[in-house]
Coordinates of C-alpha atoms and ligand atoms in Angstrom, one line a residue:
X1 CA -45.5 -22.9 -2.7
X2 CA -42.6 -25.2 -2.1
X3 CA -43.4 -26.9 1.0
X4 CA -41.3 -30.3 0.1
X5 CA -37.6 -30.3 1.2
X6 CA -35.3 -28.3 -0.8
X7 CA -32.9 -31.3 -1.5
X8 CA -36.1 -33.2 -3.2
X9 CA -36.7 -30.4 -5.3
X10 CA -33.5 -29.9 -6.3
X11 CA -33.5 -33.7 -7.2
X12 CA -36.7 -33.6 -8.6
X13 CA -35.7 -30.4 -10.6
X14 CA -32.8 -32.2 -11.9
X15 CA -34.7 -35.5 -13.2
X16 CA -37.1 -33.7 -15.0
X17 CA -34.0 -31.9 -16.6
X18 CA -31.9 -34.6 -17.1
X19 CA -33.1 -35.7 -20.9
X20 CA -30.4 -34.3 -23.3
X21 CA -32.4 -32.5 -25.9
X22 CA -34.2 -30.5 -22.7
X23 CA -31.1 -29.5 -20.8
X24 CA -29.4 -28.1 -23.9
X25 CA -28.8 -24.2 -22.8
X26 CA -26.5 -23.5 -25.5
X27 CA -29.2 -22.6 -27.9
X28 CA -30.7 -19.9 -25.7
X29 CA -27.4 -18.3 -24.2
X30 CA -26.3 -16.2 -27.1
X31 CA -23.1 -14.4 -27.1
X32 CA -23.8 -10.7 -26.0
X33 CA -24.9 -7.8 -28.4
X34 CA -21.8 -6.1 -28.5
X35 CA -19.1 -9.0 -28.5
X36 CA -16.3 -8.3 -30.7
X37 CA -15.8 -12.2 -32.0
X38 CA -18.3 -15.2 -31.8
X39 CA -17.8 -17.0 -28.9
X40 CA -18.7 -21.0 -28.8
X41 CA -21.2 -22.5 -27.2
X42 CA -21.5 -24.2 -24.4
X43 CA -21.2 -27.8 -25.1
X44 CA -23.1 -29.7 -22.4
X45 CA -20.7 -32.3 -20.6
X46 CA -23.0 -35.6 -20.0
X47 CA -21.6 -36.1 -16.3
X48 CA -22.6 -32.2 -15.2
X49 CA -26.0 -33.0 -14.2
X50 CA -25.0 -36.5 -12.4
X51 CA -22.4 -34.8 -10.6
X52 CA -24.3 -31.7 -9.5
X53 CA -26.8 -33.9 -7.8
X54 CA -24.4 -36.0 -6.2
X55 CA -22.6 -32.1 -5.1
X56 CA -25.9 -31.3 -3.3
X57 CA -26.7 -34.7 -1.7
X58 CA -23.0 -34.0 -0.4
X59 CA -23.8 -30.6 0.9
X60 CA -26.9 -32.1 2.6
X61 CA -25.3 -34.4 4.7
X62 CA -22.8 -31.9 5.3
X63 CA -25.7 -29.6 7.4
X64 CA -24.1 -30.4 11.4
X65 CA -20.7 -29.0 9.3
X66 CA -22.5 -25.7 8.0
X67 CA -24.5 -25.4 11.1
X68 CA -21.1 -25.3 13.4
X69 CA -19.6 -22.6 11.0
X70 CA -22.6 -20.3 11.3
X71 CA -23.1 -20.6 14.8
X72 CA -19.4 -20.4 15.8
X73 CA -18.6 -17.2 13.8
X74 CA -21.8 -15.6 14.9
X75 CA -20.6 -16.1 18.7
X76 CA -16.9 -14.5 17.6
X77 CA -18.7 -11.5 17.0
X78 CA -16.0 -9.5 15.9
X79 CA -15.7 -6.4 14.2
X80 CA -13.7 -5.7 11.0
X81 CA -10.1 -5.9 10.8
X82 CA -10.3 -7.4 14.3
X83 CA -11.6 -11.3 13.1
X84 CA -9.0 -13.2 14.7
X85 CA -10.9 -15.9 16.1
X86 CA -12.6 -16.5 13.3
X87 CA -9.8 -15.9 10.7
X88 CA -7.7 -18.9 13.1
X89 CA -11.3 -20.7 12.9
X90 CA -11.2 -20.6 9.2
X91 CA -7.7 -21.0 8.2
X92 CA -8.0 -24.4 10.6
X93 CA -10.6 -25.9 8.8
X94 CA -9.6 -25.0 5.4
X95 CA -5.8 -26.5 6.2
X96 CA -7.8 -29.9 7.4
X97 CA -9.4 -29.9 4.3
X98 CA -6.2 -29.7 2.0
X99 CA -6.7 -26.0 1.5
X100 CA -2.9 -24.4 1.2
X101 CA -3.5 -21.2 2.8
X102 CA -1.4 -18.1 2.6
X103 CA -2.5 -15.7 5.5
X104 CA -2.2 -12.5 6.4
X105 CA -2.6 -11.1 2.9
X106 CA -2.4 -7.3 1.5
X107 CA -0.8 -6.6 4.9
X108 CA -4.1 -7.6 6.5
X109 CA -3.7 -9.7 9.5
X110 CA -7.0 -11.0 9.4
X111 CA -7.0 -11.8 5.4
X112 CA -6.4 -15.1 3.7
X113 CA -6.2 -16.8 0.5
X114 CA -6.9 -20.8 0.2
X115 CA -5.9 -22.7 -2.9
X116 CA -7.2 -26.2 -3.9
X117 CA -6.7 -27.7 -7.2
X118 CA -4.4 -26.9 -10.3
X119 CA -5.4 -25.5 -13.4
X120 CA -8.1 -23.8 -15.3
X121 CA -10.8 -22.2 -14.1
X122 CA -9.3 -20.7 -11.1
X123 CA -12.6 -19.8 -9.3
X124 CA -12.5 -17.8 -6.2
X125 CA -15.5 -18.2 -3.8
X126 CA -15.2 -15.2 -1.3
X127 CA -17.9 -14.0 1.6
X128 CA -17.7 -11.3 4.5
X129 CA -17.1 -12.4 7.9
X130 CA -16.8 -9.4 10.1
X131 CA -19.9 -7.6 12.3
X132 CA -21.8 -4.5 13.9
X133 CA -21.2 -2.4 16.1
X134 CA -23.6 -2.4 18.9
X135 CA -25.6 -5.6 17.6
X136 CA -24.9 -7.8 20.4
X137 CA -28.1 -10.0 20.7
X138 CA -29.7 -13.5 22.3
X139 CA -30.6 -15.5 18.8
X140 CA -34.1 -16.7 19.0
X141 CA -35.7 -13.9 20.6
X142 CA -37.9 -11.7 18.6
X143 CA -37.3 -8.1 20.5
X144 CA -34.4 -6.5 21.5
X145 CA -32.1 -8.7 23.8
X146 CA -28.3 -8.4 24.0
X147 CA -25.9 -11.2 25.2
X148 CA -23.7 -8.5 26.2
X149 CA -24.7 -4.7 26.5
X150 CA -22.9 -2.7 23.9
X151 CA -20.9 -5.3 22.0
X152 CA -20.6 -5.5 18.5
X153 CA -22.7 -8.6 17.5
X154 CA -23.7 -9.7 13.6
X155 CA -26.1 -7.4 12.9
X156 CA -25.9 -8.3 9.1
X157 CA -25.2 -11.8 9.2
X158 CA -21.6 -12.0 7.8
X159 CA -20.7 -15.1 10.2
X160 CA -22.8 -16.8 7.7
X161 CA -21.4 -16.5 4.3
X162 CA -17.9 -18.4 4.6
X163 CA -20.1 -21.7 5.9
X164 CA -21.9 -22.0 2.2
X165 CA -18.5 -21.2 0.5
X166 CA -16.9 -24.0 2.7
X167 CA -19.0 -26.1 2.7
X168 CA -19.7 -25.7 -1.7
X169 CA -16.1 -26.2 -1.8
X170 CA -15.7 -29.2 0.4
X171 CA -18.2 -31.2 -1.7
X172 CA -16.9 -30.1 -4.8
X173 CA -13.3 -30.4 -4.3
X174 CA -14.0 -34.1 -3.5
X175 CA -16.0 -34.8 -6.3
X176 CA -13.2 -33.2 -8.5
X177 CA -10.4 -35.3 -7.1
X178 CA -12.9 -38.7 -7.8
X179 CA -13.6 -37.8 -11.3
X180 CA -9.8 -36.1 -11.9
X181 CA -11.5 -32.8 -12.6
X182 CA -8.8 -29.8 -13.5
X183 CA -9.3 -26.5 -11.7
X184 CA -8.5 -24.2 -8.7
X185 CA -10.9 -23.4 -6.1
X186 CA -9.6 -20.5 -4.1
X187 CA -11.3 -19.3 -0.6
X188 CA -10.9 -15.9 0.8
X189 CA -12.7 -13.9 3.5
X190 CA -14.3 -10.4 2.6
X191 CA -12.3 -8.8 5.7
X192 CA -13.5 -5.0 7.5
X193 CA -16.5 -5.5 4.7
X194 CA -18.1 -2.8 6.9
X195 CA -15.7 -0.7 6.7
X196 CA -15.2 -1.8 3.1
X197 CA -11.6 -1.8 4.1
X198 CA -9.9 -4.6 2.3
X199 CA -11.1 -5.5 -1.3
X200 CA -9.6 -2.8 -3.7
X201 CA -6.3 -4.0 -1.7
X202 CA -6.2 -7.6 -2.8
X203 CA -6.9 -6.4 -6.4
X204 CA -4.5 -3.7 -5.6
X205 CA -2.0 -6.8 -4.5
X206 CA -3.3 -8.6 -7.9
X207 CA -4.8 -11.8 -6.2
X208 CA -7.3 -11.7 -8.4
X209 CA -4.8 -11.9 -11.7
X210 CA -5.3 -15.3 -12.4
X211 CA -8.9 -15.6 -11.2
X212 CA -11.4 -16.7 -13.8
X213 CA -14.5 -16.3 -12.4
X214 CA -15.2 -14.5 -8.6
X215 CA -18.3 -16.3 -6.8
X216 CA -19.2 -14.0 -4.1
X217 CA -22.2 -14.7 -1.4
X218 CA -23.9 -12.3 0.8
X219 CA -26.5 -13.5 3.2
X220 CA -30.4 -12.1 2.1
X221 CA -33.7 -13.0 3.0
X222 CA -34.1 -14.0 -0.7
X223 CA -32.4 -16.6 -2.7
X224 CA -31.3 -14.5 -5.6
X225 CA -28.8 -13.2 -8.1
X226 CA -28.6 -9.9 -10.5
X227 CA -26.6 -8.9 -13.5
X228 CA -25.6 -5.6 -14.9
X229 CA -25.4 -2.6 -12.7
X230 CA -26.7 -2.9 -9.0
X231 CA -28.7 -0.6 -7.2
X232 CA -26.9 0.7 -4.7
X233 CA -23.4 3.1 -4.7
X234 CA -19.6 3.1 -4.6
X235 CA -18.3 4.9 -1.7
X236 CA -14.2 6.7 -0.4
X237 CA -14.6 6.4 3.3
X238 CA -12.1 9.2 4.0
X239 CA -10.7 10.8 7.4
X240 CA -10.1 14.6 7.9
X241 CA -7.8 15.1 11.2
X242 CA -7.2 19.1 11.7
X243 CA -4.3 20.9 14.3
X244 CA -4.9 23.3 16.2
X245 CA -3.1 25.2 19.5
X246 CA -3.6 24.0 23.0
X247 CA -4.5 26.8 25.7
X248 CA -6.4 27.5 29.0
X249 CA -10.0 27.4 27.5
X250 CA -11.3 29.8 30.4
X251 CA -7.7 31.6 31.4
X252 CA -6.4 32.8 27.7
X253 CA -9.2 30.7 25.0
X254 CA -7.6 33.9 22.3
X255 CA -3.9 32.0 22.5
X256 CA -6.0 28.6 21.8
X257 CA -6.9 27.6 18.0
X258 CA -9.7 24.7 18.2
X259 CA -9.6 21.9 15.9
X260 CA -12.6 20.7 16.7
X261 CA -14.1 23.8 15.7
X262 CA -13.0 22.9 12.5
X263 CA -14.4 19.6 12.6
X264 CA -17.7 21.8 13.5
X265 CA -17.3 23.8 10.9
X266 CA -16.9 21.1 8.2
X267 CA -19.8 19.7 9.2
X268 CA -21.7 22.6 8.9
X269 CA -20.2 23.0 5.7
X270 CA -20.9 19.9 4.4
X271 CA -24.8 20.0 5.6
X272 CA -25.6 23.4 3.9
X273 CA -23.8 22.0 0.4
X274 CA -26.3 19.1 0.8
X275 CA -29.2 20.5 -0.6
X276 CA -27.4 21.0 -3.5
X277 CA -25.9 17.4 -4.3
X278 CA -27.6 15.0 -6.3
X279 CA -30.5 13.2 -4.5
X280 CA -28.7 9.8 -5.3
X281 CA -25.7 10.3 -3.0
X282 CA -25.2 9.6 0.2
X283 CA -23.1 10.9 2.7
X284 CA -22.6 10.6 6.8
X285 CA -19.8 11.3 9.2
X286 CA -19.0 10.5 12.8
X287 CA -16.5 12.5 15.1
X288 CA -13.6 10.2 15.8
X289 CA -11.5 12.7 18.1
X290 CA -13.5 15.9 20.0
X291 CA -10.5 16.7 21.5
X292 CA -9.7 15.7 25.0
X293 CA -11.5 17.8 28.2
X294 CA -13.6 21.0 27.8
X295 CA -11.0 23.2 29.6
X296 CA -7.7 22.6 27.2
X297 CA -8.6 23.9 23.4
X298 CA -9.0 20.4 21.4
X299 CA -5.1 20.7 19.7
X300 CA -6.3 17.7 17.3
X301 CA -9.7 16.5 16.4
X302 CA -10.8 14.3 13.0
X303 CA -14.3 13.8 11.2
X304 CA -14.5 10.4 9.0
X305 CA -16.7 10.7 6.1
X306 CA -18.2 8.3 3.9
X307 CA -19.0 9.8 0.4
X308 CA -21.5 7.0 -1.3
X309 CA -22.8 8.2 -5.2
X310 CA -23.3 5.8 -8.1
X311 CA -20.2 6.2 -10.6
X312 CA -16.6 6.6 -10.0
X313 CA -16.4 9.7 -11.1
X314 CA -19.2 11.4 -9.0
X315 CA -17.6 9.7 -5.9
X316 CA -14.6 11.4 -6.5
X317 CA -16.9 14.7 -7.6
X318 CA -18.1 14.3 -4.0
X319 CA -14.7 13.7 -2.3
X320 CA -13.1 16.8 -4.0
X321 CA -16.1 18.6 -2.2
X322 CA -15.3 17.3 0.5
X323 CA -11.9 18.2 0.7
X324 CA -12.6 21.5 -0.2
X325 CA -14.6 22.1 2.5
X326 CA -12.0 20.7 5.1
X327 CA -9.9 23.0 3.7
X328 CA -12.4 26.4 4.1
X329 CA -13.2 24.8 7.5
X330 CA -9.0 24.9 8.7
X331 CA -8.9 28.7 6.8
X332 CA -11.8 29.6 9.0
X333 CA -9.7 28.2 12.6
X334 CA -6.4 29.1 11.9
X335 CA -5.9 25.3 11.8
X336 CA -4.0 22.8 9.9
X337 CA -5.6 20.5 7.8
X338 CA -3.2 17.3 8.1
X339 CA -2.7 14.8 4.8
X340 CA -6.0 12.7 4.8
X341 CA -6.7 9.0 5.4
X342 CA -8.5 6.8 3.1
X343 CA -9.9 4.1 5.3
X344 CA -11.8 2.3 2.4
X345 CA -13.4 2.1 -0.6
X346 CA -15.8 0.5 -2.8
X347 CA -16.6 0.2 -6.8
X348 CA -20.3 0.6 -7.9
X349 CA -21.4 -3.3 -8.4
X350 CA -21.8 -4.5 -11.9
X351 CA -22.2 -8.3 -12.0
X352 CA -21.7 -10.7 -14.6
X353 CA -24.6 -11.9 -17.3
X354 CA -23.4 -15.3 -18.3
X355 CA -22.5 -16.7 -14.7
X356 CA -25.4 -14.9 -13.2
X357 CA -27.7 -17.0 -15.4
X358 CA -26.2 -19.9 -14.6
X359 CA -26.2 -19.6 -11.0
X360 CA -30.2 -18.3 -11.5
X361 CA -30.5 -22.4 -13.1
X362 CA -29.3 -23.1 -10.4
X363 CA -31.5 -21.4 -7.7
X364 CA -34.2 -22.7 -9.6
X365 CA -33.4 -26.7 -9.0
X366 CA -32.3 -26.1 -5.1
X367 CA -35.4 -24.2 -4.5
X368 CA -36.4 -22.0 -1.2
X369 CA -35.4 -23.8 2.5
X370 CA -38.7 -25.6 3.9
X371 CA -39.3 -23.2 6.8
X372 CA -41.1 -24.6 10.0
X373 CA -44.0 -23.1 11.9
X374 CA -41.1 -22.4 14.6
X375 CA -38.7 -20.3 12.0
X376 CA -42.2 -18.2 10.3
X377 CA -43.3 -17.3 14.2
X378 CA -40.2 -15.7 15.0
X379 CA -39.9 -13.8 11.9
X380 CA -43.3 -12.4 12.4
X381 CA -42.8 -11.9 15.6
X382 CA -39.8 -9.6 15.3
X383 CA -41.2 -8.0 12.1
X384 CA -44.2 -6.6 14.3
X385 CA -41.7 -5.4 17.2
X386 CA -40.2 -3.4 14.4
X387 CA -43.5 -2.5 13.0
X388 CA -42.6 -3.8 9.8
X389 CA -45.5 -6.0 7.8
X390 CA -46.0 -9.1 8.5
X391 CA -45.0 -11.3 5.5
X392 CA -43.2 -13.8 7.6
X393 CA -39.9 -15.5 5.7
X394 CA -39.7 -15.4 1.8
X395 CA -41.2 -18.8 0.2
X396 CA -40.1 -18.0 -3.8
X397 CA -36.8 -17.4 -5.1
X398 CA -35.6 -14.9 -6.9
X399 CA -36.2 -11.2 -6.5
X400 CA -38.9 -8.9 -5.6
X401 CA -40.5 -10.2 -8.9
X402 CA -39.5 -13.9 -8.1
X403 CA -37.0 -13.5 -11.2
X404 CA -33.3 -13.5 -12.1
X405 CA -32.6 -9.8 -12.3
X406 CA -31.4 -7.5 -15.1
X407 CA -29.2 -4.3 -14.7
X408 CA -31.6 -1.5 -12.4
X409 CA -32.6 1.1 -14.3
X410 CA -33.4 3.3 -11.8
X411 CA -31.0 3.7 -8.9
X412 CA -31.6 5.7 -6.3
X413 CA -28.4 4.9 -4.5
X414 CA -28.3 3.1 -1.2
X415 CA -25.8 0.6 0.4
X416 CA -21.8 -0.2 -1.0
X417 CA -20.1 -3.4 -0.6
X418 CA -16.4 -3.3 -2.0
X419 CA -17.0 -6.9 -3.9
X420 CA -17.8 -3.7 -6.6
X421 CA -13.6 -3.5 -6.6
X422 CA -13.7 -7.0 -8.1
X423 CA -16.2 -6.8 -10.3
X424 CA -14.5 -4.6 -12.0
X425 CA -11.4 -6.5 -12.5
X426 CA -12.8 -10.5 -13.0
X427 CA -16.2 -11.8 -14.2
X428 CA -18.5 -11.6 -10.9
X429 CA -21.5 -12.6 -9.3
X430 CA -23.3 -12.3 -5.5
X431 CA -25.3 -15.0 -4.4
X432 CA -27.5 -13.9 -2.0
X433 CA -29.0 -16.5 0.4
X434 CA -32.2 -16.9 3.0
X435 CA -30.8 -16.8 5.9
X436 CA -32.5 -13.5 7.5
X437 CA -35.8 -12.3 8.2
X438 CA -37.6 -9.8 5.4
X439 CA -38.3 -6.1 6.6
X440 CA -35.4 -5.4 9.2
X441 CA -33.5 -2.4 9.3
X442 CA -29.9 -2.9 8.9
X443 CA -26.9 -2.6 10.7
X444 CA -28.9 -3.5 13.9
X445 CA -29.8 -6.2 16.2
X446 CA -32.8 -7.6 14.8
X447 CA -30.9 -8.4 11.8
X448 CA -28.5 -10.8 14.5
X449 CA -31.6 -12.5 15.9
X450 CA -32.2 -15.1 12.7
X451 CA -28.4 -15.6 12.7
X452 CA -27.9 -18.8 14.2
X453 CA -31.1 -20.4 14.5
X454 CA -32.2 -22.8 12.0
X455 CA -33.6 -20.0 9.4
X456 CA -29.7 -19.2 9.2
X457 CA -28.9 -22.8 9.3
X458 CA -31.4 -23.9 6.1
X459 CA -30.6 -20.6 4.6
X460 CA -26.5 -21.4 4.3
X461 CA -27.2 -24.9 3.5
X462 CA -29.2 -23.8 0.6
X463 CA -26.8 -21.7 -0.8
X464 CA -24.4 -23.8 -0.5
X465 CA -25.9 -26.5 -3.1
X466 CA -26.3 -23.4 -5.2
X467 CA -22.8 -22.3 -5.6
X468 CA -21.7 -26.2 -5.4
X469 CA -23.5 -26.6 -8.5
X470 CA -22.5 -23.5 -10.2
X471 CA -18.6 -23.9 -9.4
X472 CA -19.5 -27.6 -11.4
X473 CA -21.1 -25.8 -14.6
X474 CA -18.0 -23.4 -14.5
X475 CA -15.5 -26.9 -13.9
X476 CA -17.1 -28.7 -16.8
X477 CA -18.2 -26.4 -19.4
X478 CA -15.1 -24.1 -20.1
X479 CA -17.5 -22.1 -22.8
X480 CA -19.1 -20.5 -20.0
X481 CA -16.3 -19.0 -18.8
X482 CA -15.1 -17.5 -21.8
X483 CA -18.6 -16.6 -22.4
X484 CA -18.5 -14.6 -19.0
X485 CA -15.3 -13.0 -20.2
X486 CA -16.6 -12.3 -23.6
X487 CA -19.6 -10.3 -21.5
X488 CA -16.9 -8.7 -19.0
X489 CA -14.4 -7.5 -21.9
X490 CA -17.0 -6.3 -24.7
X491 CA -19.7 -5.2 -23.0
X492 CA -19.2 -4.5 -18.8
X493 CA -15.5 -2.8 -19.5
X494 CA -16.3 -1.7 -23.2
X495 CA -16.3 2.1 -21.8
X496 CA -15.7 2.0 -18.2
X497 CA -12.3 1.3 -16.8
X498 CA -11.5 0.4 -13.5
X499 CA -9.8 2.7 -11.4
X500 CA -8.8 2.4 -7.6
X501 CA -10.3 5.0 -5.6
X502 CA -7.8 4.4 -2.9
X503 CA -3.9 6.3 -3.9
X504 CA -0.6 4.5 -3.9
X505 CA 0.2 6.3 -0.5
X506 CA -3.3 4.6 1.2
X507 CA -2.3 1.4 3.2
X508 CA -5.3 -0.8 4.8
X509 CA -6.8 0.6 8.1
X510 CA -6.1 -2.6 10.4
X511 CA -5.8 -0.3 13.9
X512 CA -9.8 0.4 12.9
X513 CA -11.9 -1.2 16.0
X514 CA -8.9 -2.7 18.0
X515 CA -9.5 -0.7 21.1
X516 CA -13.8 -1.6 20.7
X517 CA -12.5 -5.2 20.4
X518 CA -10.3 -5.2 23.5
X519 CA -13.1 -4.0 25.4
X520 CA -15.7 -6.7 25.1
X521 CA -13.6 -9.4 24.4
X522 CA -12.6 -11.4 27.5
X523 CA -16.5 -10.8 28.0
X524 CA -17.7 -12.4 24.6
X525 CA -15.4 -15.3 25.2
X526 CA -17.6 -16.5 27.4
X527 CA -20.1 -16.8 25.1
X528 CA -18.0 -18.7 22.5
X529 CA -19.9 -21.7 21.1
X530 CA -18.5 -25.1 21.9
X531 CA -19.9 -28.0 19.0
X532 CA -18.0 -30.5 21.0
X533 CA -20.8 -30.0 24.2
X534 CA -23.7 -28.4 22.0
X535 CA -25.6 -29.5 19.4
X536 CA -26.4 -25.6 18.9
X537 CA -25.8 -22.3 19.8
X538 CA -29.0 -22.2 21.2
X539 CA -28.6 -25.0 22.7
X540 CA -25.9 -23.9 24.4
X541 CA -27.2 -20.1 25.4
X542 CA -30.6 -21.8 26.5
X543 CA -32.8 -20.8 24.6
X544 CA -36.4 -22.0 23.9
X545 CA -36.7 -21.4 20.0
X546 CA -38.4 -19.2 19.0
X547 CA -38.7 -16.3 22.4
X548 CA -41.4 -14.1 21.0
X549 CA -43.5 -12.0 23.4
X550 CA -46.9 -13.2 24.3
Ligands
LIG601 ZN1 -22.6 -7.2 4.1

């Protein structure tokens, strides 16, 4: 449907909009049902609509800028709690850009927190940056090609979400210092988001105290946002390490106890107790120490759980199962049963009405990316490798229903993402942007094959002119943002409080994926993109866009 530009919508969008009487929101945003006191209106300011034009003209001819970031981080490929190169990458360009940065953060190597600005709102744009395990892959290429076998690659598409952040808060900070605008714009990295590793520790570390509003991006194939409850769960990711006795397995196995029978044993546990949780859970495990060599009795061996339902209080149902079974399993070896390990944790989502519909106005004006025939080959392409239909790349904004969407009604559980920990604590939204392909499965290497081509490219750019504008509204209308509190306070938080679901004695998991990152990286360097040669990473690699088979 939208085949012109997306910066001649947006500016189309915004001078049909533009006559006072029509761009009046106030008299449709109505305080919540359940607010305690009235809460003002939102007074349009006259310069908002000027200014949010010029923001996405500024975030247009910032597209070489957001192209570098994407391609760059994608070529890091670095797994959580191991994003050094891109953490230095960041932390550089957010210095040369006035940013004051405090690094290392929550005792988290890899996690930062830039400030611009003074005074109210303090708005804090945050995005994940770290990848997948096994993902390595060629971008461009519509089937199954890694750049280097068995690397971890960005098989989600996090190297994309701190380019539209960056590049939204480059074009607004200088807007705000021409027109003397007060307010903070603060820039942090979702670190180990796979592992959900790192969120409930900055709360924990209250850097989210003063925060008014939390804009948070994830990349999509959709250019989208939701309020209410999310579909999807809240997850403890939890590590059970049993001890055992060492003997000669085949000369005395009776003086030998077996913690990885245990581990066996847990599992087997945990399997048969299955058919008897609710259907909405999730749960999965891998082995993370089998013990050494089959002839010495494994002395220590540990299973790492993930135990995924849709309220706090059911995770924690699930955990205690868990740790009841872990403890039947060491009664059954004649093991010990050490102190667990949280490794992460994540909130159920809940996102916030008030700046959810204003990003949706948003969305609206900027519009979907003008895909080529190059970018909707490649998509179909790789969506019938995977047997998937079809569609090609999304054309309408919004949802499945091309809509801003309400609270899900229905959940049937499904993915985590520890943003849930700051929902919980400050007014919140995801902006998901189109910079993947529709269809893919997840945590794999087709979702790395869109990631830095131009679908990736348009897809960042576009969201960046969406949270531009929506970090504006938030600058210049300060009803909003007690509006969004007024939602968060009387109606999100009425009955549910926020609880961590990691305990005072659980520290962040940094060691996680050190040893898979000292393995491939002297190899991935190789790959790393240089914007000083390369227009783009394909550029660089070679490749004819789009490779699809014939
Ligand atoms: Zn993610």
């Amino acid at each position: 449907m939208r085949r012109t530009p997306a910066s001649l919508v947006a500016f189309a969008a915004i001078a049909m909009i533009a006559a006072p009487s029509a761009q009046n929101e106030s008299n449709s945003r109505v305080a919540p049902a359940a607010s305690a006191a009235p809460v003002k209106p939102v007074k349009e300011d006259p310069r908002a609509e000027r200014l949010k034009g010029e923001a996405v003209k500024e975030v247009e001819s910032m597209k070489d800028f957001t192209q570098q970031m994407v391609d760059s981080i994608f070529s890091f490929a670095e797994l959580g709690f191991q994003e050094k190169e891109t953490h230095r990458y960041l932390v550089d360009i957010l210095k040369k850009n006035g940013f004051t940065v405090q690094e290392g953060i929550a005792g988290i190597p890899t996690a930062f927190m830039a400030t611009w600005g003074s005074g109210k709102p303090v708005i804090a744009l945050g995005s994940d940056i770290d990848g997948i395990p096994q993902a390595s892959q060629k971008p461009g290429v519509a089937y199954h090609a890694p750049m280097i076998e068995g690397a971890p690659g960005h098989g989600e598409g996090h190297n994309s979400g701190q380019a539209v952040n960056l590049t939204a808060a480059i074009a607004v900070k200088k807007l705000m210092e021409r027109e003397k605008l007060p307010g903070t714009i603060r820039v942090w990295p979702g670190t180990a988001e796979e592992l959900v590793g790192t969120k409930a520790y900055f709360v924990r570390e209250g850097f989210f105290k003063d925060v008014d509003v939390a804009m948070f991006t994830h990349v999509g194939n959709e250019l989208a946002v939701s309020w209410g409850d999310r579909e999807g769960t809240g997850l403890v990711s939890v590590e059970y390490t049993f001890t055992g006795q060492t003997a000669h397995s085949a000369g005395a196995p009776w003086r030998g106890r077996s913690a990885l029978d245990a581990v066996e044993l847990m599992n087997i546990g945990w399997n048969y107790r299955r058919e008897h949780l609710p259907l909405d859970h999730r749960s999965h495990y891998v082995i993370t120490n089998g013990g050494d060599q089959p002839n010495v009795v494994p002395r220590k061996a540990s299973v790492w759980y993930y135990f995924r339902h849709t309220t706090y209080e059911r995770i924690k149902e699930l955990w205690g199962i868990g740790d009841q079974i872990a403890k039947g399993a060491a009664m059954m070896t004649n093991t010990e049963l050490e102190a667990t390990r949280v490794l992460g944790s994540a909130w159920p989502q809940h996102f916030n009405k008030i700046v959810a519909e204003t990003t949706w106005t948003n969305i609206q004006k900027v519009g979907m990316p003008e895909w080529s025939d190059a970018d909707q080959k490649l998509a179909k392409a790789l969506q019938k490798e995977l047997g998937s239909r079809e569609q090609g790349l999304s054309l309408k904004v919004g949802g499945t229903n091309g809509d801003l969407q309400g609270p899900v009604r229905d959940n049937r559980g499904g993915g985590s993402d520890d943003i849930g920990d700051i929902s919980w604590n400050v007014p919140t939204v995801t902006l998901r942007f189109p910079s993947n392909i529709p269809g893919l499965p997840g945590h794999n290497w087709a979702n790395a094959i869109s990631m830095a081509t131009p679908i990736a490219h348009k897809g960042a750019t576009a969201g960046a002119k969406v949270q531009a504008m929506t970090i504006l509204d938030l600058v210049l209308k300060p009803a909003l943002v007690d509006q969004a509190w007024d939602y968060f306070k009387n109606v999100q938080t009425k009955e549910i409080k926020y609880e961590p679901l990691i305990r005072p004695q659980d520290r962040p998991a940094i060691e996680l994926n050190a040893a898979i990152m000292e393995r491939y990286r002297s190899e991935l360097k190789k790959y790393y993109y240089d914007p000083s040669r390369y227009k783009t990473y394909l550029e660089q690699l070679g490749i004819t866009y789009p490779t699809v088979k014939q």
